[in-house]
Each structure stands twice: as C-alpha cells, then as structure tokens.
Coordinates of C-alpha atoms and ligand atoms in Angstrom, one line a residue:
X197 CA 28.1 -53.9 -22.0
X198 CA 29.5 -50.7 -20.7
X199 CA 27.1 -47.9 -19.2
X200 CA 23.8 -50.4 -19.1
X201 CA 23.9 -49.3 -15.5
X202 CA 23.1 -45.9 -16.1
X203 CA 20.5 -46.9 -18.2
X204 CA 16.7 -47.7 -16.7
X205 CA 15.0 -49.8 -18.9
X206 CA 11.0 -50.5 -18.3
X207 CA 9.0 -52.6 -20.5
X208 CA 5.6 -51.9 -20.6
X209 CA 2.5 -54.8 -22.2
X210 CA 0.4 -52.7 -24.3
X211 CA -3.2 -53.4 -25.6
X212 CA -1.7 -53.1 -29.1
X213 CA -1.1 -55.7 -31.6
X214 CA 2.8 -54.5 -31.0
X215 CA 3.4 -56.6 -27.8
X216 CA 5.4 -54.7 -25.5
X217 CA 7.0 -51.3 -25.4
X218 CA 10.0 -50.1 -23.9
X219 CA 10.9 -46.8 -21.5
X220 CA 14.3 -45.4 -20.8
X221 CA 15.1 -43.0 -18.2
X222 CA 18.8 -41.5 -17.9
X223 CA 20.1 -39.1 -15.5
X224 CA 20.7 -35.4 -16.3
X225 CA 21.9 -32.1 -13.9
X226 CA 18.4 -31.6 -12.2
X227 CA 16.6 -35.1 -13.1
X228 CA 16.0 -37.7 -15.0
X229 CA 15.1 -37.1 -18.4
X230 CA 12.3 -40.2 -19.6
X231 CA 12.8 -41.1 -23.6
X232 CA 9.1 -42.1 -24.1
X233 CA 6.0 -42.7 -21.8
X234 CA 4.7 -46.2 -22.3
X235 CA 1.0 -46.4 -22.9
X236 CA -2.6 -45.4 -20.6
X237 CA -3.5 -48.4 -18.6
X238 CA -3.6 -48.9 -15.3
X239 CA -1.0 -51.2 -15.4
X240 CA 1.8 -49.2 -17.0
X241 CA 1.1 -46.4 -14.7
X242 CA 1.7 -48.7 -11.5
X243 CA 4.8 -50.3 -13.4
X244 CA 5.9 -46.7 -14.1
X245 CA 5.3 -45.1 -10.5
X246 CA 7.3 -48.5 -8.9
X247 CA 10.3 -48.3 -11.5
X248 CA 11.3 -44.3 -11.6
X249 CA 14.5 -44.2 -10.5
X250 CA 13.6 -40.7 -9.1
X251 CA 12.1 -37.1 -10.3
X252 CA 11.9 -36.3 -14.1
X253 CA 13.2 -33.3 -15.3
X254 CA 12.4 -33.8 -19.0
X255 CA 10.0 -36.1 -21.1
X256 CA 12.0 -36.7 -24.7
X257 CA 9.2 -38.6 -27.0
X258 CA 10.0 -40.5 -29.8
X259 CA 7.1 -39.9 -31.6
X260 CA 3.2 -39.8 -30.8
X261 CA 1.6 -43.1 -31.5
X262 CA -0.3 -44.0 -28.4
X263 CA 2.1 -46.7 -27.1
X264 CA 5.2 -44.0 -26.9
X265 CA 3.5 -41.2 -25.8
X266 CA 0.8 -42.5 -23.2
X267 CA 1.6 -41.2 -19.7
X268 CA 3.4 -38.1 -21.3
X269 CA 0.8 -35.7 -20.3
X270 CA 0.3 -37.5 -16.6
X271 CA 4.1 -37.7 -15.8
X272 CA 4.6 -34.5 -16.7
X273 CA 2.1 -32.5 -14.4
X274 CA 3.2 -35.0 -11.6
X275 CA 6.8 -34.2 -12.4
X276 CA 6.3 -30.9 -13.0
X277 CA 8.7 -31.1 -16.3
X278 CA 8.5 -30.4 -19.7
X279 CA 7.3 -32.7 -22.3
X280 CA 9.9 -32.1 -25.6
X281 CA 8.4 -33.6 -28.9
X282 CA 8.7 -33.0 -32.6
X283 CA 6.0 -30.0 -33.1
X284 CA 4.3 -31.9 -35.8
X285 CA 3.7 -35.3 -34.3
X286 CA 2.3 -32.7 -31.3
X287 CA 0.1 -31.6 -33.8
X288 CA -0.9 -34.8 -35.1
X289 CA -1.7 -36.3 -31.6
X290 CA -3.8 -33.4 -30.8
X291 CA -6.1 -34.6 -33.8
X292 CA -6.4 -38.5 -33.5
X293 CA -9.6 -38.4 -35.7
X294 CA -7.2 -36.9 -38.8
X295 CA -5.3 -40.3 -39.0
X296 CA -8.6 -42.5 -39.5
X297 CA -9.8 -39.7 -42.5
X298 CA -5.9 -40.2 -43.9
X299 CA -6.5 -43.8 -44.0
X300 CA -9.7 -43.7 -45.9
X301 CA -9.0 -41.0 -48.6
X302 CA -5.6 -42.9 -49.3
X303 CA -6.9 -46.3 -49.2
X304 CA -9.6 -45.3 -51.8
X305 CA -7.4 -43.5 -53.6
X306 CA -5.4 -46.6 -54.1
X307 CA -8.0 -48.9 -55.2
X308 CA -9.5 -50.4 -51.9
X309 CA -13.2 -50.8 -52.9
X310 CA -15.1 -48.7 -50.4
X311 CA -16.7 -51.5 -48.5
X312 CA -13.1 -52.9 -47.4
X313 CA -12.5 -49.5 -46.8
X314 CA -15.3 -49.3 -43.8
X315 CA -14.0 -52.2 -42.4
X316 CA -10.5 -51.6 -42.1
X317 CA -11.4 -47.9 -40.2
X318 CA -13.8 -50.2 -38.2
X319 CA -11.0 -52.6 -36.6
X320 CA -8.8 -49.5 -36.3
X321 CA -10.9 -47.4 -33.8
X322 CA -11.3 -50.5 -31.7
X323 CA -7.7 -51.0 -31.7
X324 CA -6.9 -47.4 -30.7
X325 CA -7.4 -45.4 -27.3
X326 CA -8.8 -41.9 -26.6
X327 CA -5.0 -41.2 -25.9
X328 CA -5.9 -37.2 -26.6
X329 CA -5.4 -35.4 -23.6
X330 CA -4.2 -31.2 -23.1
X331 CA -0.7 -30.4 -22.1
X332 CA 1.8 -28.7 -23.0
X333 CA 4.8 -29.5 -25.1
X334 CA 7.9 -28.1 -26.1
X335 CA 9.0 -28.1 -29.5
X336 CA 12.1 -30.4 -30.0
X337 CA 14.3 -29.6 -32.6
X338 CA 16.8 -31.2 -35.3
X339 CA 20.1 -31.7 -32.8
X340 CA 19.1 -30.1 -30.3
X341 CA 21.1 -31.6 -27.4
X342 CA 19.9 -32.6 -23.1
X343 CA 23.1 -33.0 -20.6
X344 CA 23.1 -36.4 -19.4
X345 CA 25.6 -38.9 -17.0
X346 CA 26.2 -40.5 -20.3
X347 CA 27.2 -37.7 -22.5
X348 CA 25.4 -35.1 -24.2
X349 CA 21.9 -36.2 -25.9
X350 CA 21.5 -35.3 -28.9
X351 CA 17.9 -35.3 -31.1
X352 CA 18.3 -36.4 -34.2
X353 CA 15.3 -36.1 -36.9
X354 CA 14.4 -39.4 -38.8
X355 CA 11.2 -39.1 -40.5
X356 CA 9.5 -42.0 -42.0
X357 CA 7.6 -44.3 -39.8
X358 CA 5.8 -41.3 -38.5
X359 CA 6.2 -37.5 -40.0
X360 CA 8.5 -35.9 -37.1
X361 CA 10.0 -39.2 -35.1
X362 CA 12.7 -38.3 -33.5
X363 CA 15.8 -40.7 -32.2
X364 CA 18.0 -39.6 -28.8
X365 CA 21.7 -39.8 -29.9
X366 CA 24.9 -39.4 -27.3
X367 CA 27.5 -40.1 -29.5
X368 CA 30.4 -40.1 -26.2
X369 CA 28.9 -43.3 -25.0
X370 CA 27.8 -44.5 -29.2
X371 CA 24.2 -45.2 -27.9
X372 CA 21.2 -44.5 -30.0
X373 CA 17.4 -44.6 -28.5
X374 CA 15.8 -45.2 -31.6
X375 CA 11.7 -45.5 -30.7
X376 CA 10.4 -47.1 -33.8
X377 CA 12.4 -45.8 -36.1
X378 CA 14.8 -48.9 -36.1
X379 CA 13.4 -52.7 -34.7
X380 CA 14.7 -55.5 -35.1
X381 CA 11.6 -58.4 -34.5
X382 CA 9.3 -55.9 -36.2
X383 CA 10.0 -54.3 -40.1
X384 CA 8.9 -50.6 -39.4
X385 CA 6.5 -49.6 -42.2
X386 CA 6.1 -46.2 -42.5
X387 CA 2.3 -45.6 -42.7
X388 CA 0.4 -43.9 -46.1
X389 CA -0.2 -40.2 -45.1
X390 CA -0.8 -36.7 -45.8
X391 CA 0.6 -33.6 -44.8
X392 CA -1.5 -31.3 -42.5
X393 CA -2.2 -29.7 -45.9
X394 CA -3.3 -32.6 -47.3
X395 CA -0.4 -33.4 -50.2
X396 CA 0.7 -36.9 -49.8
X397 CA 3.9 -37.6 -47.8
X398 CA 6.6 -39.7 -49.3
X399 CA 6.7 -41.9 -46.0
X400 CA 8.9 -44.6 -47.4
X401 CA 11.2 -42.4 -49.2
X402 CA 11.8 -40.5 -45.8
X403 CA 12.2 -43.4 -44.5
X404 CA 15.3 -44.7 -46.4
X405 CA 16.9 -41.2 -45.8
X406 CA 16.8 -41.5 -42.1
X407 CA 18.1 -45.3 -42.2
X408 CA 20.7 -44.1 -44.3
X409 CA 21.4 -40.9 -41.4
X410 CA 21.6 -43.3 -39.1
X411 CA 23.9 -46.2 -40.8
X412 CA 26.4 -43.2 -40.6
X413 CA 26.4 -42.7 -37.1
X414 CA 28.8 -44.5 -34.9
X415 CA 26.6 -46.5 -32.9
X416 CA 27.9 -49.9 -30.4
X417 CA 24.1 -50.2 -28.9
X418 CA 21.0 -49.2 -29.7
X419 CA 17.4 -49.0 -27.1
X420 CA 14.5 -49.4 -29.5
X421 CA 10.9 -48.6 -28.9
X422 CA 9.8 -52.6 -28.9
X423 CA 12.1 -55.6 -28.3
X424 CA 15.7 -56.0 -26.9
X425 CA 18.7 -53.9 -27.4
X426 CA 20.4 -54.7 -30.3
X427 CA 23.9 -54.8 -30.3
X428 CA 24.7 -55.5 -34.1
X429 CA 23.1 -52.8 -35.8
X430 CA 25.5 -53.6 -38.6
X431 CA 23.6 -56.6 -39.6
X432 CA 19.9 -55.4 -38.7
X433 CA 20.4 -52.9 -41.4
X434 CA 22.1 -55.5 -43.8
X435 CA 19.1 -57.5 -43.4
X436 CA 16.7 -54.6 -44.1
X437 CA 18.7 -53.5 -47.1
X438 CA 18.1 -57.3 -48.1
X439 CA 14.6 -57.3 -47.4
X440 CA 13.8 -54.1 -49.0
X441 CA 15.3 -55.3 -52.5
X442 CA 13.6 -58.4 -52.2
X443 CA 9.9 -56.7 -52.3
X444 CA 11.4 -53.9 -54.7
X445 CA 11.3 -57.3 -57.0
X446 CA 8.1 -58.4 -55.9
X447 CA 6.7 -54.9 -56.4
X448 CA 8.0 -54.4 -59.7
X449 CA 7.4 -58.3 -61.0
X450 CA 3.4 -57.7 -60.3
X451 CA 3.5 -54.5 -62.8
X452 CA 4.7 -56.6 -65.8
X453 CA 1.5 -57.8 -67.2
X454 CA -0.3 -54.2 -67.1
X455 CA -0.9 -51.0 -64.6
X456 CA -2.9 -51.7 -61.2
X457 CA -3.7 -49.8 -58.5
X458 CA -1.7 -50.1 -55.6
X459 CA -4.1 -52.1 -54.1
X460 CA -4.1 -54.8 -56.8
X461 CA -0.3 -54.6 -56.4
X462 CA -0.7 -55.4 -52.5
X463 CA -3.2 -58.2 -53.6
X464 CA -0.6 -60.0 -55.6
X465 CA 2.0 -59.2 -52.8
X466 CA 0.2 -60.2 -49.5
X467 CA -2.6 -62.6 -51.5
X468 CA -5.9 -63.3 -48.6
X469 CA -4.5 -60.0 -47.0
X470 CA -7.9 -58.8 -44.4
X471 CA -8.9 -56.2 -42.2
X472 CA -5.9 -53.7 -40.3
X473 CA -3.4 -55.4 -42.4
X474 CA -5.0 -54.0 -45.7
X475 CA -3.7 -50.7 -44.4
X476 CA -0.4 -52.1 -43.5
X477 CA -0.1 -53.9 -46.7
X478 CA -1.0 -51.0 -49.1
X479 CA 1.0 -48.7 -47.1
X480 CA 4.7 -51.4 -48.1
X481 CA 3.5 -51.5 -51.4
X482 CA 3.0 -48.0 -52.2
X483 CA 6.2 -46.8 -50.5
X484 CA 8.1 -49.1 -52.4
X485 CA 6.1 -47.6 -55.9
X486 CA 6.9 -44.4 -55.0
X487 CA 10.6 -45.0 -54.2
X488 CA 10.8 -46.8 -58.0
X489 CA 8.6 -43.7 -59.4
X490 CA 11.3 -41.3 -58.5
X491 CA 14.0 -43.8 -59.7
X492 CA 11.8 -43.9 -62.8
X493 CA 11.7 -47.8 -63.1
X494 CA 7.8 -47.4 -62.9
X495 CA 4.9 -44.9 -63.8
X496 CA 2.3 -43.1 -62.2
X497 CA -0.9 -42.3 -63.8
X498 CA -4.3 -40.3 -62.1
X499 CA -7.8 -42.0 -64.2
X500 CA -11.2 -41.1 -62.0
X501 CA -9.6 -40.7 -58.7
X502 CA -7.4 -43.8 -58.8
X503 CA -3.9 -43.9 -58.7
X504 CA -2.1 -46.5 -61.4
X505 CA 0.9 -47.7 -61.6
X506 CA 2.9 -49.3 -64.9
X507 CA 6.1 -50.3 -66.5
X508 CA 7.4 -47.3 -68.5
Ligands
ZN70 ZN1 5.1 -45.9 -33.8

C-alpha cells in the first residue's frame, strides 16, 4: 500500500481484556506528531523509547481510556510537546472515580439488582489503573487540522464509544486513524453514561451519527486503536450495519410479551451474562432501546426509579 512507509506503527500488549493497542507516529514541520500513547507499564514505555522514530512535536489522542492515553503525560514532558485532546474526555480522565459512580447509578437505574451491581464495580477497579496523572492539554477541536509528510491532518469529531473521541483524518493520502471509534475484531459498544451534569448521554445514538460521518469520507486505509489496518472499510461497515439490525430484532422480539427493564432485556439477549460483561451487555441493549425510542417502535416509562421499556 502506498505511504505505509511514512507511517510508524507500534503495538503495544496491554493489561486490559482488549489485547493489544496500537500507536502511530507521522512526521510534521518540527516533529513527529504521536496519534495516541499506548498504556503505563514498564513494558510499553521501553517499547515506546526503542521505536520513536525521533522527537515529538505533538501528542493527538483519540480519546482517554487508559490504553490510548497512557504515556501521554510522560512523553509529553520528555518531549516537551503538547498533548491535544477533546476537552471533555480531558475532563473525564481527570476524574476516573466519575466513571465507576456512572456505572452504578445507570446500572440500577436499569434493573441490575444492587448486589450484581457491587460486583460488577468490584471486577472493574481491578481491571483499571491509577492512569490519573497532571499535565497539561490542549483543547482539540472539530477539524482542526496538524501539517504532516502525508497531507494535512485533520480531527474529525465522532462521539459514541466515548463522549469527545476524536479520529485523525488526511484526506490527500484517504487515511483515517480511527482509535476505537471503528474495529474490525472488536464491535465497539459505546458505554451507558452521563453527562458531567448528570443527564444521560445517548451513547449509541452518537454513535450511529459518527459511523454514518465517517462512511462518507473517502477513505482507502484506515489505522485503528486495536487490531490490523483494515483496508475494506466498505465491508466492515456492511457488516456492522448487518449486525446492528440483527440485535435491533433481538431487542425488540424480547419486548413482545410485556415491558422489562433493560436489564431483563440484556438477560434474554446475552442469557448466563456475569460480572464486567453485565455492564457491557446492558450498555448494547440500552443503546439499541434508545435508538428504537426515538424511532418510536418502543416506549419508555419511569416506575420507582426503574426505567421500562414496552411495545407501544
Ligand atoms: Zn476506548
């Protein structure tokens, strides 16, 4: 493929259930400019000091789950560069405690008796690091562009798996660096959450719109956050369009006897469904009931401080 050589790929093990996660770095006037930052072991930072291709001028981050935004803070006082990152996600990585009081409020909301609930929080602090650390960042915004060898860089927002994920665009050389926003092993599942004022965000429904946004770009390659390059975006997204009408179906199908809570829905769905995957499974199902709430194919109803959802 053309311009792979002016592309330096590192892939990075992680502690994660994930697997793997991939860095980029591509050359720019004064640097190199690093699209995410791996994760804080040992490991990756030896992996990461041996593989620079030389100084950074610029960190781009994806987003800020621990495995993209790791060694930001390190490389970046080392490099004496800028860190650029969706002011939100800043936000949200400065306060990893917030995600953990998310789950819980959502997850009872949703019908996940209380014990379950403690357990699921319980297996995700061990699977998370203390990734918080101080530095500075600077705000990236919607198409705001970084000179690089390849063509100019451009950020384009896509919402959904995390509330400000960002992709790296250069449209001269049809390239997209798409963090987790597009995977092809992996079916991203944009997590329940709040906003920071604590109204619930349509994850799933963002989602969608930023697959859409990016099905309309012309794109030959694209660098994802976990897994190899994929080269026929054309089908991935056919096969996510497939995928996602497919559990629509499901979702729909376990409302016709009577309402449930999103949990019971998830039960049905993903049946002997335990621990971190509770969170993972309520998180598919309710995106998909809130996508069919807006088209009105299902309703919502508040009793006691459960949600329900039913058939009109
Ligand atoms: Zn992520």
């Amino acid at each position: 493929m053309p311009f792979n050589s002016k592309i330096f790929q590192l892939t990075i093990p992680t502690p994660f259930p994930v697997g793997s996660v991939n860095i980029y770095a591509v050359r720019g006037p004064k640097g190199y400019y690093l699209i995410d930052a791996g994760v804080i072991t040992d490991e990756a930072r030896k992996l990461i000091s041996e593989w620079l291709p030389g100084p950074l001028s610029g960190i781009l981050l994806t987003h800020g789950h621990p495995d993209h935004l790791g060694l930001a803070g390190e490389l970046s006082k080392s490099n004496n560069c800028p860190i650029y990152m969706n002011s939100d996600e800043h936000r949200r990585s400065q306060n990893p405690s917030f995600r953990q009081r998310v789950m819980a409020v959502l997850m009872q909301k949703g019908g996940v008796p209380i014990a379950l609930v403690s357990q699921v929080i319980e297996s995700h602090q061990n699977s998370v690091q203390n990734f918080f650390s101080e530095f500075e960042v600077k705000k990236i915004l919607p198409g705001q562009q970084f000179t690089t060898d390849l063509g100019l860089l451009e950020a384009i927002y896509t919402p959904g798996h995390s509330i400000g994920h960002c992709c790296f665009y250069i449209s001269e050389s049809r390239i997209l660096f798409s963090g987790d926003h597009i995977l092809t092993s992996i079916s991203p599942n944009p997590l329940l959450d709040l906003t920071m004022d604590g109204s619930r965000r349509l994850a799933y429904v963002e989602y969608l719109n930023s697959v859409n946004k990016i099905a309309s770009l012309s794109i030959e390659r694209v660098y994802p956050g976990h897994g190899p390059a994929i080269d026929n975006l054309e089908r991935v997204l056919s096969k996510f369009y497939t995928f996602h009408a497919k559990r629509e179906k499901g979702v729909l199908a376990a409302l016709s006897d009577q309402m449930k809570t999103p949990f019971e829905v998830a039960k049905k769905i993903y049946p002997g469904v335990k621990d971190l995957d509770i969170f993972l499974a309520l998180s598919r199902v309710w995106g998909h009931l809130d996508l069919l709430e807006k088209q009105g194919k299902v309703l919502c109803l508040e009793k006691d401080n459960l949600v329900y959802y039913c058939q009109p």
